[in-house]
Amino acid sequence: MASLPILTVLEQSDVSPPPATVDDRSLPLTFFDISWLPFHPVHHLFFYDLPITKTHFIETVIPNLKRSLSITLQHFFPFAGNLIVFPTPTRKPEIRYLEGDSVALTVADCTLEFNDLTGNHPRDCDKFYHLIPQLPKAAKGPDHVTIPVFAVQVTLFPDCGISIGMTNHHFLADASTRFYFLKAWTSFARCGSDESFLANGTLPFFDRVVNYPKLDESYLKNAKVETFCEGYQPQSLSGPTDKVRVTLILTRTVIDRLKKWVSTQLPTLAYVSSFTVACGYFWSCIAKSRNDELQLFGFTINCRARMDPPLPAAYFGNCVVPCIAMAKTALLMNGKEGFLTAAKLLGENLHKILTDKDGVVKDIGPLDELLSQGMPTTIIGVAGTPRLHFYDLDFGWGKPRKHETISIDYNDSISLSACKESTEDLEIGVSLSATEMEAFVNIFHGGLEAYL
């Protein structure tokens, strides 16, 4: 007997803002956005417990999601627009919305095991790729390239639950903007209209008040936009791979003990936080599982409130600056001292950026000075932040059972967020080869025993 297909597409459609609610508009990219042009798309996946039939899914759930998404796009029009790239570094790319532009929506059902996918144990990365949407293909015009920026896939696991997968280009929005968008969409879906959100929420701030022409010019030149007119298509994830993903939890108790130990050993270290000790501990563990020379660890900082003058929290787009540290792997491998080194480097670099009297933008620029130490063999990035509570996003079915950042599979990034059960606990998503994951998890859990 033939096996059932893993995924069956039930419908493919396009969702636009309600007719005549959004004028034709464009939003120029700033250097904050332009810096992300060469990067892969971002993929997020939310699982919800919802034991329903296919009939209820098609007749009730999908129409409500479409209707609420349409209303959301009325207020967040760039998600329905396209990036317009011109074949010259003298003209900035822009996100352009024209009447009728839309978001590609895929509706499907799936035979994969819902409870397996939503666990914390090692799970095959390949399985998740069925649940995230592909972005529509870019289109080449006579004087520009048109690149869709956002897509959605809703997948039913009959009598178990559903998943909502989203793909967007990072140049469209950082995590803060994406969270505002999802807060609006979930509110509209849960309440049936935008009245409650408009009364209590915050609409996006579209004014392009970030004005650094020289940085715009420099970043645009480095982005090599002329190559976008030579057959550009977005990257995507596909199997087979040998990678597995694991979710690790650091409880508040463990985090406090890590912070206390770092503060005791380094009493003059100016910045010790839950974030820096969690990242520092992870960094030291991954170093112990690899035999390379030099490692780079980086994350981004939301700098809306740190601009001069400060930007509104609802500023639309990207407004983050990088914080990067490098170390020889040998310095990170030495037991507790390796963790201490990692936490010290991250704390010092973060404190320097946050307290610079000249502002956060001053240090944005080439990595030449940092890379003078050599080219790192391992580059680890952090996707997400515990400050944004993605587990609060309720479409009307309760909180998500699980949130996964699938795009960490492109490289050695990790995801970091507040836990569902307690926002004081941290959830770390890791994607590694099956062999390396086994060694890493043993090092991670075994190392914590020294602090308990």
Short mmCIF file of C-alpha atoms in Angstrom, two decimals:
data_model
loop_
_atom_site.label_atom_id
_atom_site.label_comp_id
_atom_site.label_asym_id
_atom_site.label_seq_id
_atom_site.Cartn_x
_atom_site.Cartn_y
_atom_site.Cartn_z
CA MET A 1 0.00 0.00 0.00
CA ALA A 2 1.39 3.40 -1.00
CA SER A 3 2.20 5.78 1.83
CA LEU A 4 0.31 9.04 2.17
CA PRO A 5 2.11 12.21 1.06
CA ILE A 6 3.63 14.26 3.87
CA LEU A 7 1.94 17.45 2.68
CA THR A 8 -1.16 18.01 0.56
CA VAL A 9 -1.79 21.54 -0.70
CA LEU A 10 -5.50 22.32 -0.37
CA GLU A 11 -5.49 25.89 -1.65
CA GLN A 12 -3.20 28.62 -2.89
CA SER A 13 -4.52 32.17 -2.90
CA ASP A 14 -3.53 35.80 -2.51
CA VAL A 15 -4.62 38.07 0.33
CA SER A 16 -4.74 41.84 -0.20
CA PRO A 17 -5.81 44.73 2.02
CA PRO A 18 -9.54 45.51 1.69
CA PRO A 19 -10.24 47.36 -1.59
CA ALA A 20 -9.63 51.12 -1.61
CA THR A 21 -8.17 51.18 1.93
CA VAL A 22 -4.51 51.77 1.07
CA ASP A 23 -3.22 54.28 -1.46
CA ASP A 24 -0.24 53.45 -3.66
CA ARG A 25 2.77 54.00 -1.40
CA SER A 26 6.49 53.43 -1.25
CA LEU A 27 8.91 53.12 1.64
CA PRO A 28 12.61 53.74 0.88
CA LEU A 29 15.08 51.45 2.59
CA THR A 30 17.48 53.00 5.09
CA PHE A 31 20.99 51.71 5.75
CA PHE A 32 19.49 49.66 8.60
CA ASP A 33 17.39 47.78 6.00
CA ILE A 34 19.97 47.77 3.21
CA SER A 35 22.46 45.90 5.38
CA TRP A 36 20.12 42.86 5.23
CA LEU A 37 19.75 42.76 1.43
CA PRO A 38 22.31 39.95 0.92
CA PHE A 39 20.86 37.77 3.67
CA HIS A 40 18.63 34.71 3.47
CA PRO A 41 14.90 35.02 4.29
CA VAL A 42 13.57 34.60 7.81
CA HIS A 43 11.28 31.62 8.54
CA HIS A 44 9.10 31.36 11.64
CA LEU A 45 6.69 28.60 12.59
CA PHE A 46 3.96 28.64 15.24
CA PHE A 47 2.15 25.47 16.35
CA TYR A 48 -1.28 25.66 17.99
CA ASP A 49 -3.29 22.93 19.69
CA LEU A 50 -6.58 22.83 17.77
CA PRO A 51 -8.18 19.37 17.41
CA ILE A 52 -10.52 20.08 14.48
CA THR A 53 -11.66 18.37 11.31
CA LYS A 54 -10.63 19.34 7.81
CA THR A 55 -14.15 20.65 7.17
CA HIS A 56 -14.00 23.03 10.13
CA PHE A 57 -10.49 24.07 9.11
CA ILE A 58 -11.54 24.97 5.56
CA GLU A 59 -14.94 26.49 6.34
CA THR A 60 -14.19 28.40 9.56
CA VAL A 61 -10.50 28.77 10.43
CA ILE A 62 -9.14 29.71 7.01
CA PRO A 63 -11.80 32.36 6.20
CA ASN A 64 -11.16 34.05 9.56
CA LEU A 65 -7.39 34.02 9.04
CA LYS A 66 -7.78 35.49 5.55
CA ARG A 67 -10.17 38.19 6.73
CA SER A 68 -8.00 39.20 9.68
CA LEU A 69 -4.82 39.10 7.57
CA SER A 70 -6.46 41.40 5.02
CA ILE A 71 -7.31 43.92 7.75
CA THR A 72 -3.77 43.67 9.13
CA LEU A 73 -2.30 44.42 5.70
CA GLN A 74 -4.41 47.58 5.60
CA HIS A 75 -2.37 48.88 8.55
CA PHE A 76 0.95 47.18 7.66
CA PHE A 77 0.92 47.68 3.88
CA PRO A 78 4.64 46.89 3.26
CA PHE A 79 3.99 43.21 4.06
CA ALA A 80 1.74 43.09 0.96
CA GLY A 81 4.15 45.09 -1.18
CA ASN A 82 7.29 44.24 -3.13
CA LEU A 83 10.88 45.34 -2.95
CA ILE A 84 11.83 47.36 -6.02
CA VAL A 85 15.56 47.17 -6.77
CA PHE A 86 17.14 49.41 -9.39
CA PRO A 87 20.32 48.28 -11.18
CA THR A 88 22.40 51.16 -9.84
CA PRO A 89 23.84 51.96 -6.40
CA THR A 90 22.81 55.60 -6.84
CA ARG A 91 19.10 54.88 -6.38
CA LYS A 92 17.88 53.37 -3.12
CA PRO A 93 15.66 50.28 -3.21
CA GLU A 94 12.12 50.81 -1.93
CA ILE A 95 9.21 48.71 -0.73
CA ARG A 96 6.36 49.65 -3.03
CA TYR A 97 2.68 48.91 -2.54
CA LEU A 98 0.24 49.23 -5.45
CA GLU A 99 -3.51 48.61 -5.32
CA GLY A 100 -4.09 44.87 -5.59
CA ASP A 101 -0.68 43.77 -4.28
CA SER A 102 -1.00 40.77 -2.01
CA VAL A 103 0.51 38.13 0.24
CA ALA A 104 0.75 34.56 -1.09
CA LEU A 105 -1.18 32.19 1.21
CA THR A 106 -0.83 28.40 1.07
CA VAL A 107 -3.32 26.13 2.85
CA ALA A 108 -2.34 22.50 3.38
CA ASP A 109 -2.75 19.43 5.53
CA CYS A 110 0.03 17.24 6.84
CA THR A 111 0.58 13.65 7.95
CA LEU A 112 3.61 14.34 10.14
CA GLU A 113 3.32 13.68 13.87
CA PHE A 114 2.21 16.90 15.59
CA ASN A 115 3.43 15.88 19.05
CA ASP A 116 6.86 15.00 17.70
CA LEU A 117 7.31 18.33 15.91
CA THR A 118 6.32 20.32 18.99
CA GLY A 119 8.71 18.60 21.39
CA ASN A 120 12.08 19.77 22.69
CA HIS A 121 13.97 16.58 21.80
CA PRO A 122 16.12 16.17 18.64
CA ARG A 123 13.89 16.35 15.55
CA ASP A 124 14.86 16.09 11.89
CA CYS A 125 15.15 19.58 10.41
CA ASP A 126 13.87 18.34 7.04
CA LYS A 127 10.39 17.76 8.44
CA PHE A 128 9.86 21.44 9.22
CA TYR A 129 10.62 22.59 5.68
CA HIS A 130 7.25 21.22 4.53
CA LEU A 131 5.54 23.75 6.81
CA ILE A 132 7.18 27.02 5.76
CA PRO A 133 6.10 28.87 2.61
CA GLN A 134 8.31 29.69 -0.34
CA LEU A 135 8.41 33.32 -1.39
CA PRO A 136 7.04 33.96 -4.90
CA LYS A 137 9.69 34.35 -7.57
CA ALA A 138 11.25 37.71 -8.30
CA ALA A 139 10.28 39.35 -11.59
CA LYS A 140 12.65 41.31 -13.81
CA GLY A 141 11.29 44.46 -15.46
CA PRO A 142 12.88 46.86 -17.96
CA ASP A 143 14.47 49.07 -15.29
CA HIS A 144 14.07 47.24 -11.97
CA VAL A 145 13.53 43.90 -10.23
CA THR A 146 10.34 43.23 -8.24
CA ILE A 147 10.84 40.99 -5.20
CA PRO A 148 7.90 39.72 -3.07
CA VAL A 149 8.69 40.13 0.62
CA PHE A 150 6.26 37.99 2.65
CA ALA A 151 4.35 34.69 2.43
CA VAL A 152 2.19 32.60 4.78
CA GLN A 153 1.35 28.89 5.03
CA VAL A 154 -1.36 27.44 7.28
CA THR A 155 -1.17 23.67 7.76
CA LEU A 156 -3.67 21.34 9.41
CA PHE A 157 -2.70 18.30 11.45
CA PRO A 158 -6.17 16.68 11.55
CA ASP A 159 -7.63 16.30 15.04
CA CYS A 160 -4.39 17.63 16.59
CA GLY A 161 -3.57 21.20 15.68
CA ILE A 162 -2.37 23.62 13.07
CA SER A 163 0.84 25.41 12.21
CA ILE A 164 1.27 28.89 10.78
CA GLY A 165 4.50 29.33 8.89
CA MET A 166 5.78 32.71 7.75
CA THR A 167 8.62 33.71 5.47
CA ASN A 168 9.83 37.27 5.06
CA HIS A 169 12.93 39.02 3.84
CA HIS A 170 14.87 40.56 6.71
CA PHE A 171 15.16 43.88 4.87
CA LEU A 172 11.38 44.20 5.31
CA ALA A 173 11.32 44.14 9.09
CA ASP A 174 13.29 43.25 12.19
CA ALA A 175 11.90 41.15 15.04
CA SER A 176 10.28 44.15 16.73
CA THR A 177 8.30 45.18 13.63
CA ARG A 178 7.36 41.58 12.88
CA PHE A 179 6.08 41.20 16.46
CA TYR A 180 3.91 44.33 16.12
CA PHE A 181 2.49 42.91 12.89
CA LEU A 182 1.66 39.58 14.54
CA LYS A 183 0.13 41.28 17.58
CA ALA A 184 -2.21 43.12 15.22
CA TRP A 185 -3.08 40.02 13.17
CA THR A 186 -3.78 37.87 16.23
CA SER A 187 -5.89 40.65 17.77
CA PHE A 188 -7.98 41.04 14.60
CA ALA A 189 -8.45 37.26 14.32
CA ARG A 190 -9.40 36.90 17.98
CA CYS A 191 -11.73 39.92 18.16
CA GLY A 192 -13.21 39.84 14.67
CA SER A 193 -12.27 43.44 13.81
CA ASP A 194 -9.57 46.05 14.31
CA GLU A 195 -11.57 48.15 16.80
CA SER A 196 -9.92 46.75 19.94
CA PHE A 197 -6.42 47.02 18.52
CA LEU A 198 -6.95 50.57 17.28
CA ALA A 199 -8.23 51.55 20.72
CA ASN A 200 -5.39 49.93 22.66
CA GLY A 201 -2.60 49.09 20.22
CA THR A 202 -0.02 51.08 18.34
CA LEU A 203 -0.07 51.58 14.59
CA PRO A 204 3.24 51.37 12.72
CA PHE A 205 5.29 54.54 12.31
CA PHE A 206 6.33 54.80 8.66
CA ASP A 207 8.10 58.18 8.56
CA ARG A 208 11.70 57.77 7.37
CA VAL A 209 13.30 59.91 10.06
CA VAL A 210 16.55 57.91 10.02
CA ASN A 211 18.72 60.17 7.90
CA TYR A 212 22.34 59.10 7.36
CA PRO A 213 23.03 59.64 3.63
CA LYS A 214 26.68 58.58 3.81
CA LEU A 215 25.80 55.30 5.51
CA ASP A 216 23.00 54.72 2.99
CA GLU A 217 25.51 55.22 0.17
CA SER A 218 28.15 52.98 1.75
CA TYR A 219 25.79 50.12 2.54
CA LEU A 220 24.11 50.33 -0.86
CA LYS A 221 27.48 50.06 -2.57
CA ASN A 222 28.43 47.02 -0.48
CA ALA A 223 25.07 45.35 -1.24
CA LYS A 224 25.98 45.16 -4.96
CA VAL A 225 22.40 45.83 -6.04
CA GLU A 226 23.38 45.63 -9.70
CA THR A 227 23.67 41.85 -9.28
CA PHE A 228 19.97 41.68 -8.37
CA CYS A 229 19.18 42.26 -12.04
CA GLU A 230 21.13 39.15 -13.04
CA GLY A 231 18.57 36.48 -12.21
CA TYR A 232 18.09 37.07 -8.47
CA GLN A 233 15.89 34.56 -6.62
CA PRO A 234 15.51 34.18 -2.83
CA GLN A 235 17.29 31.42 -0.95
CA SER A 236 15.23 28.57 0.46
CA LEU A 237 15.67 25.57 2.74
CA SER A 238 15.28 22.04 1.43
CA GLY A 239 16.26 18.51 2.38
CA PRO A 240 17.67 16.07 2.74
CA THR A 241 20.03 17.26 5.44
CA ASP A 242 21.59 15.48 8.39
CA LYS A 243 20.64 18.29 10.76
CA VAL A 244 18.42 18.02 13.82
CA ARG A 245 16.96 20.77 15.99
CA VAL A 246 16.74 20.80 19.76
CA THR A 247 15.13 23.20 22.23
CA LEU A 248 17.08 23.82 25.43
CA ILE A 249 15.67 25.53 28.52
CA LEU A 250 17.59 27.67 30.97
CA THR A 251 15.42 28.27 34.03
CA ARG A 252 15.52 31.45 36.09
CA THR A 253 17.23 29.50 38.90
CA VAL A 254 20.04 28.35 36.61
CA ILE A 255 20.40 31.79 35.00
CA ASP A 256 20.67 33.48 38.40
CA ARG A 257 23.41 31.07 39.45
CA LEU A 258 25.33 31.70 36.23
CA LYS A 259 25.00 35.46 36.74
CA LYS A 260 26.08 35.21 40.39
CA TRP A 261 29.15 33.17 39.47
CA VAL A 262 30.21 35.61 36.73
CA SER A 263 29.68 38.62 39.03
CA THR A 264 31.70 36.96 41.79
CA GLN A 265 34.60 36.08 39.50
CA LEU A 266 34.52 39.40 37.61
CA PRO A 267 33.30 42.00 40.13
CA THR A 268 34.33 44.91 37.86
CA LEU A 269 32.47 43.63 34.79
CA ALA A 270 29.95 46.41 34.12
CA TYR A 271 27.32 44.37 32.29
CA VAL A 272 26.08 40.97 33.43
CA SER A 273 22.59 40.02 32.24
CA SER A 274 20.48 36.94 31.64
CA PHE A 275 21.10 37.40 27.93
CA THR A 276 24.90 37.66 28.13
CA VAL A 277 25.34 34.69 30.47
CA ALA A 278 22.97 32.52 28.41
CA CYS A 279 24.81 33.40 25.20
CA GLY A 280 28.19 33.09 26.89
CA TYR A 281 27.38 29.65 28.24
CA PHE A 282 26.12 28.46 24.85
CA TRP A 283 29.22 29.87 23.12
CA SER A 284 31.59 28.07 25.49
CA CYS A 285 29.70 24.79 24.99
CA ILE A 286 29.75 24.96 21.19
CA ALA A 287 33.49 25.72 21.35
CA LYS A 288 34.06 22.55 23.36
CA SER A 289 32.25 20.49 20.70
CA ARG A 290 34.39 21.81 17.80
CA ASN A 291 38.05 21.79 16.87
CA ASP A 292 38.56 25.09 15.09
CA GLU A 293 40.78 28.13 15.52
CA LEU A 294 38.66 31.25 15.84
CA GLN A 295 34.99 31.87 16.66
CA LEU A 296 32.75 34.89 16.20
CA PHE A 297 29.56 35.42 18.21
CA GLY A 298 27.11 38.15 17.27
CA PHE A 299 23.64 39.45 17.99
CA THR A 300 21.68 42.61 17.31
CA ILE A 301 20.41 45.35 19.61
CA ASN A 302 17.15 47.21 19.10
CA CYS A 303 18.26 50.84 19.04
CA ARG A 304 14.97 52.69 18.48
CA ALA A 305 15.07 54.18 21.97
CA ARG A 306 18.81 54.84 21.68
CA MET A 307 18.72 56.97 18.53
CA ASP A 308 19.11 60.74 18.80
CA PRO A 309 16.33 61.73 18.86
CA PRO A 310 14.71 58.44 19.93
CA LEU A 311 12.41 56.67 17.46
CA PRO A 312 8.94 55.42 18.38
CA ALA A 313 8.78 51.78 19.45
CA ALA A 314 6.45 51.21 16.49
CA TYR A 315 8.98 52.49 13.91
CA PHE A 316 8.52 50.21 10.88
CA GLY A 317 11.46 48.39 9.38
CA ASN A 318 14.88 47.56 10.77
CA CYS A 319 16.52 49.53 13.55
CA VAL A 320 19.12 47.23 15.06
CA VAL A 321 22.88 47.43 15.43
CA PRO A 322 25.27 44.49 15.67
CA CYS A 323 27.20 43.51 18.77
CA ILE A 324 30.06 41.17 17.90
CA ALA A 325 32.80 39.41 19.84
CA MET A 326 35.61 37.13 18.68
CA ALA A 327 37.81 34.69 20.56
CA LYS A 328 40.24 31.88 19.92
CA THR A 329 38.47 28.61 20.47
CA ALA A 330 41.13 27.45 22.94
CA LEU A 331 40.17 30.29 25.32
CA LEU A 332 36.54 29.17 25.33
CA MET A 333 37.15 25.45 25.89
CA ASN A 334 38.70 25.56 29.35
CA GLY A 335 35.86 24.54 31.65
CA LYS A 336 34.40 27.35 33.75
CA GLU A 337 37.12 29.72 32.53
CA GLY A 338 35.86 29.32 28.97
CA PHE A 339 32.36 30.38 30.00
CA LEU A 340 33.82 33.28 31.98
CA THR A 341 35.79 34.46 28.92
CA ALA A 342 32.70 34.32 26.71
CA ALA A 343 30.48 36.15 29.21
CA LYS A 344 33.17 38.81 29.73
CA LEU A 345 33.62 39.47 25.99
CA LEU A 346 29.89 39.71 25.36
CA GLY A 347 29.24 41.86 28.44
CA GLU A 348 32.07 44.28 27.65
CA ASN A 349 31.11 44.71 24.00
CA LEU A 350 27.43 45.18 24.79
CA HIS A 351 28.17 47.69 27.56
CA LYS A 352 30.42 49.66 25.21
CA ILE A 353 27.65 50.04 22.63
CA LEU A 354 24.95 50.89 25.16
CA THR A 355 26.98 53.57 26.94
CA ASP A 356 28.79 55.23 24.02
CA LYS A 357 28.20 58.96 24.44
CA ASP A 358 28.37 59.44 20.66
CA GLY A 359 25.38 57.16 20.11
CA VAL A 360 24.81 53.70 18.69
CA VAL A 361 25.23 54.65 15.03
CA LYS A 362 28.85 55.80 15.37
CA ASP A 363 30.27 52.29 15.52
CA ILE A 364 28.24 50.91 12.62
CA GLY A 365 30.57 50.20 9.77
CA PRO A 366 33.05 47.70 8.30
CA LEU A 367 34.30 44.78 10.36
CA ASP A 368 37.87 45.26 9.14
CA GLU A 369 39.31 46.04 12.57
CA LEU A 370 37.62 43.07 14.21
CA LEU A 371 38.52 40.69 11.38
CA SER A 372 42.18 41.75 11.60
CA GLN A 373 42.43 38.92 14.15
CA GLY A 374 41.71 36.50 11.30
CA MET A 375 38.71 35.01 9.55
CA PRO A 376 36.59 33.00 12.02
CA THR A 377 35.91 29.35 11.27
CA THR A 378 32.66 29.39 13.24
CA ILE A 379 30.21 32.31 13.09
CA ILE A 380 27.32 32.12 15.54
CA GLY A 381 24.40 34.53 15.37
CA VAL A 382 21.40 34.97 17.64
CA ALA A 383 17.90 35.23 16.20
CA GLY A 384 15.25 36.68 18.47
CA THR A 385 15.15 38.30 21.88
CA PRO A 386 13.52 37.41 25.22
CA ARG A 387 11.99 40.90 25.30
CA LEU A 388 9.41 39.97 22.64
CA HIS A 389 6.92 37.44 23.98
CA PHE A 390 5.98 35.43 20.90
CA TYR A 391 4.21 32.87 23.10
CA ASP A 392 1.55 35.51 23.84
CA LEU A 393 0.36 35.52 20.21
CA ASP A 394 -3.18 34.13 20.40
CA PHE A 395 -5.37 33.88 17.28
CA GLY A 396 -8.29 32.79 19.45
CA TRP A 397 -7.14 29.22 20.11
CA GLY A 398 -4.88 29.97 23.08
CA LYS A 399 -1.15 30.52 23.21
CA PRO A 400 1.15 28.70 20.77
CA ARG A 401 2.21 25.25 21.83
CA LYS A 402 5.60 25.81 20.20
CA HIS A 403 7.46 28.52 18.32
CA GLU A 404 10.36 27.59 16.06
CA THR A 405 12.77 29.83 14.15
CA ILE A 406 13.45 27.65 11.13
CA SER A 407 15.90 30.02 9.45
CA ILE A 408 18.65 29.18 11.95
CA ASP A 409 19.17 26.12 9.73
CA TYR A 410 20.94 28.26 7.11
CA ASN A 411 24.02 28.65 9.30
CA ASP A 412 25.24 28.34 12.88
CA SER A 413 22.67 30.72 14.35
CA ILE A 414 20.60 29.96 17.43
CA SER A 415 17.20 31.28 18.46
CA LEU A 416 16.65 32.82 21.87
CA SER A 417 13.28 33.70 23.37
CA ALA A 418 11.28 33.80 26.57
CA CYS A 419 9.66 30.49 27.47
CA LYS A 420 5.95 29.79 27.19
CA GLU A 421 5.63 28.69 30.82
CA SER A 422 7.60 31.59 32.31
CA THR A 423 9.00 34.69 30.63
CA GLU A 424 11.87 34.58 33.13
CA ASP A 425 13.08 31.26 31.69
CA LEU A 426 14.95 31.24 28.38
CA GLU A 427 14.34 28.95 25.42
CA ILE A 428 17.28 28.29 23.10
CA GLY A 429 16.74 26.72 19.68
CA VAL A 430 19.75 24.92 18.21
CA SER A 431 20.25 23.28 14.79
CA LEU A 432 23.30 21.06 14.24
CA SER A 433 24.30 17.85 12.52
CA ALA A 434 23.02 14.80 14.38
CA THR A 435 26.53 13.75 15.43
CA GLU A 436 27.56 17.19 16.68
CA MET A 437 24.22 17.69 18.44
CA GLU A 438 24.71 14.61 20.61
CA ALA A 439 28.11 15.82 21.77
CA PHE A 440 26.92 19.39 22.25
CA VAL A 441 23.84 18.47 24.33
CA ASN A 442 25.96 16.30 26.63
CA ILE A 443 28.42 19.17 27.13
CA PHE A 444 25.58 21.68 27.68
CA HIS A 445 23.74 19.66 30.34
CA GLY A 446 26.90 18.26 31.93
CA GLY A 447 28.46 21.69 32.28
CA LEU A 448 25.48 23.12 34.14
CA GLU A 449 25.97 20.65 36.98
CA ALA A 450 29.01 22.66 38.10
CA TYR A 451 26.78 25.64 38.90
CA LEU A 452 23.85 23.83 40.55
#
